[in-house]
Amino acid sequence: MGDRADRLSSRRKDRQREEKPEQPAEQEQQEDPQSAKDLYQGTYMYLPEDLRQEFDLVASEMDTQRQRRNGKQVEKIRHFEPLVVSLGLEAIENMDDDELEERLAEFDP
């Protein structure tokens, strides 16, 4: 994992520790985990239709594969969206100027 991803992960864990009130272990086990909407800040994106369809399809396929493999779900808001953004940021950081311009041109009319 890149340095940026490590820093983001560390900051995320620090924030979770700061925001999470201390609870007795027994009480903590009885409560449901907070929803992703409670934990994360809402961010809205406008995507080209074909990209949005691919996004939804990959999220669904990833969820199905993970459920078959280990019975765990991939929640779109809690897991998939942060993963896509995190990996996207890493990829962008590793692009040179020409690669970046080429990719940005894909979204110009």
Coordinates of C-alpha atoms in Angstrom, one line a residue:
M1 CA 0.0 0.0 0.0
G2 CA 1.3 3.5 -0.8
D3 CA 2.3 6.1 1.8
R4 CA -0.9 8.1 1.1
A5 CA -3.1 5.1 1.7
D6 CA -1.3 4.4 5.0
R7 CA -1.8 7.9 6.1
L8 CA -5.5 7.9 5.1
S9 CA -6.0 4.6 6.9
S10 CA -4.3 5.9 10.0
R11 CA -6.3 9.1 10.1
R12 CA -9.5 7.2 9.6
K13 CA -8.7 4.9 12.6
D14 CA -7.8 7.9 14.7
R15 CA -11.1 9.6 13.9
Q16 CA -13.0 6.5 14.7
R17 CA -11.3 6.2 18.1
E18 CA -12.0 9.9 18.8
E19 CA -15.6 9.8 17.7
K20 CA -16.5 6.5 19.5
P21 CA -17.5 6.9 23.1
E22 CA -16.1 4.5 25.6
Q23 CA -18.6 1.7 26.4
P24 CA -18.5 -1.3 28.7
A25 CA -17.6 -4.4 26.6
E26 CA -20.9 -6.1 27.3
Q27 CA -22.9 -3.1 26.2
E28 CA -20.8 -2.7 23.1
Q29 CA -21.4 -6.3 22.0
Q30 CA -25.2 -6.0 22.3
E31 CA -25.5 -2.9 20.1
D32 CA -25.5 -3.0 16.4
P33 CA -22.6 -1.3 14.7
Q34 CA -23.4 2.2 13.4
S35 CA -24.5 2.4 9.8
A36 CA -22.1 3.8 7.3
K37 CA -24.3 6.9 6.9
D38 CA -23.8 7.6 10.6
L39 CA -20.0 7.0 10.4
Y40 CA -19.1 8.8 7.1
Q41 CA -19.8 12.1 5.5
G42 CA -22.1 12.0 2.5
T43 CA -20.4 12.8 -0.8
Y44 CA -22.3 13.0 -4.0
M45 CA -20.8 12.4 -7.4
Y46 CA -22.2 13.0 -10.9
L47 CA -20.9 10.2 -13.2
P48 CA -21.4 9.5 -16.8
E49 CA -24.2 6.8 -17.2
D50 CA -21.9 4.1 -18.5
L51 CA -19.4 4.6 -15.6
R52 CA -22.3 4.6 -13.1
Q53 CA -23.6 1.3 -14.6
E54 CA -20.1 -0.3 -14.4
F55 CA -19.7 1.0 -10.8
D56 CA -23.0 -0.6 -9.8
L57 CA -22.2 -3.8 -11.6
V58 CA -18.8 -4.2 -10.1
A59 CA -20.2 -3.5 -6.6
S60 CA -22.8 -6.2 -7.1
E61 CA -20.3 -8.7 -8.4
M62 CA -17.9 -8.0 -5.6
D63 CA -20.6 -8.5 -3.0
T64 CA -21.7 -11.8 -4.6
Q65 CA -18.1 -13.1 -4.8
R66 CA -17.4 -12.2 -1.2
Q67 CA -20.7 -13.8 0.1
R68 CA -19.9 -17.0 -1.8
R69 CA -16.3 -17.0 -0.5
N70 CA -16.8 -16.2 3.2
G71 CA -20.5 -15.4 3.8
K72 CA -19.7 -11.7 4.4
Q73 CA -21.4 -8.8 2.5
V74 CA -19.7 -6.0 0.7
E75 CA -21.8 -3.0 1.7
K76 CA -21.8 -0.4 -1.0
I77 CA -21.6 2.7 1.2
R78 CA -19.5 1.2 4.0
H79 CA -17.0 -0.9 1.9
F80 CA -17.2 -0.4 -1.8
E81 CA -17.4 3.4 -2.2
P82 CA -14.5 4.1 0.2
L83 CA -12.4 1.4 -1.5
V84 CA -13.0 2.8 -5.0
V85 CA -12.1 6.3 -3.9
S86 CA -9.0 5.1 -2.0
L87 CA -7.7 3.1 -4.9
G88 CA -8.5 5.9 -7.3
L89 CA -6.5 8.4 -5.2
E90 CA -3.5 6.0 -5.2
A91 CA -3.7 5.5 -8.9
I92 CA -4.0 9.3 -9.6
E93 CA -1.0 10.0 -7.3
N94 CA 1.1 7.5 -9.4
M95 CA 0.2 9.1 -12.8
D96 CA 2.6 11.3 -14.6
D97 CA 1.3 14.5 -16.3
D98 CA 0.7 12.9 -19.7
E99 CA -1.3 10.0 -18.2
L100 CA -3.4 12.4 -16.1
E101 CA -4.2 14.6 -19.1
E102 CA -5.1 11.5 -21.2
R103 CA -7.5 10.2 -18.6
L104 CA -9.1 13.6 -18.0
A105 CA -9.7 14.0 -21.7
E106 CA -12.0 10.9 -21.6
F107 CA -14.5 13.1 -19.7
D108 CA -14.4 16.1 -22.0
P109 CA -17.2 16.4 -24.5

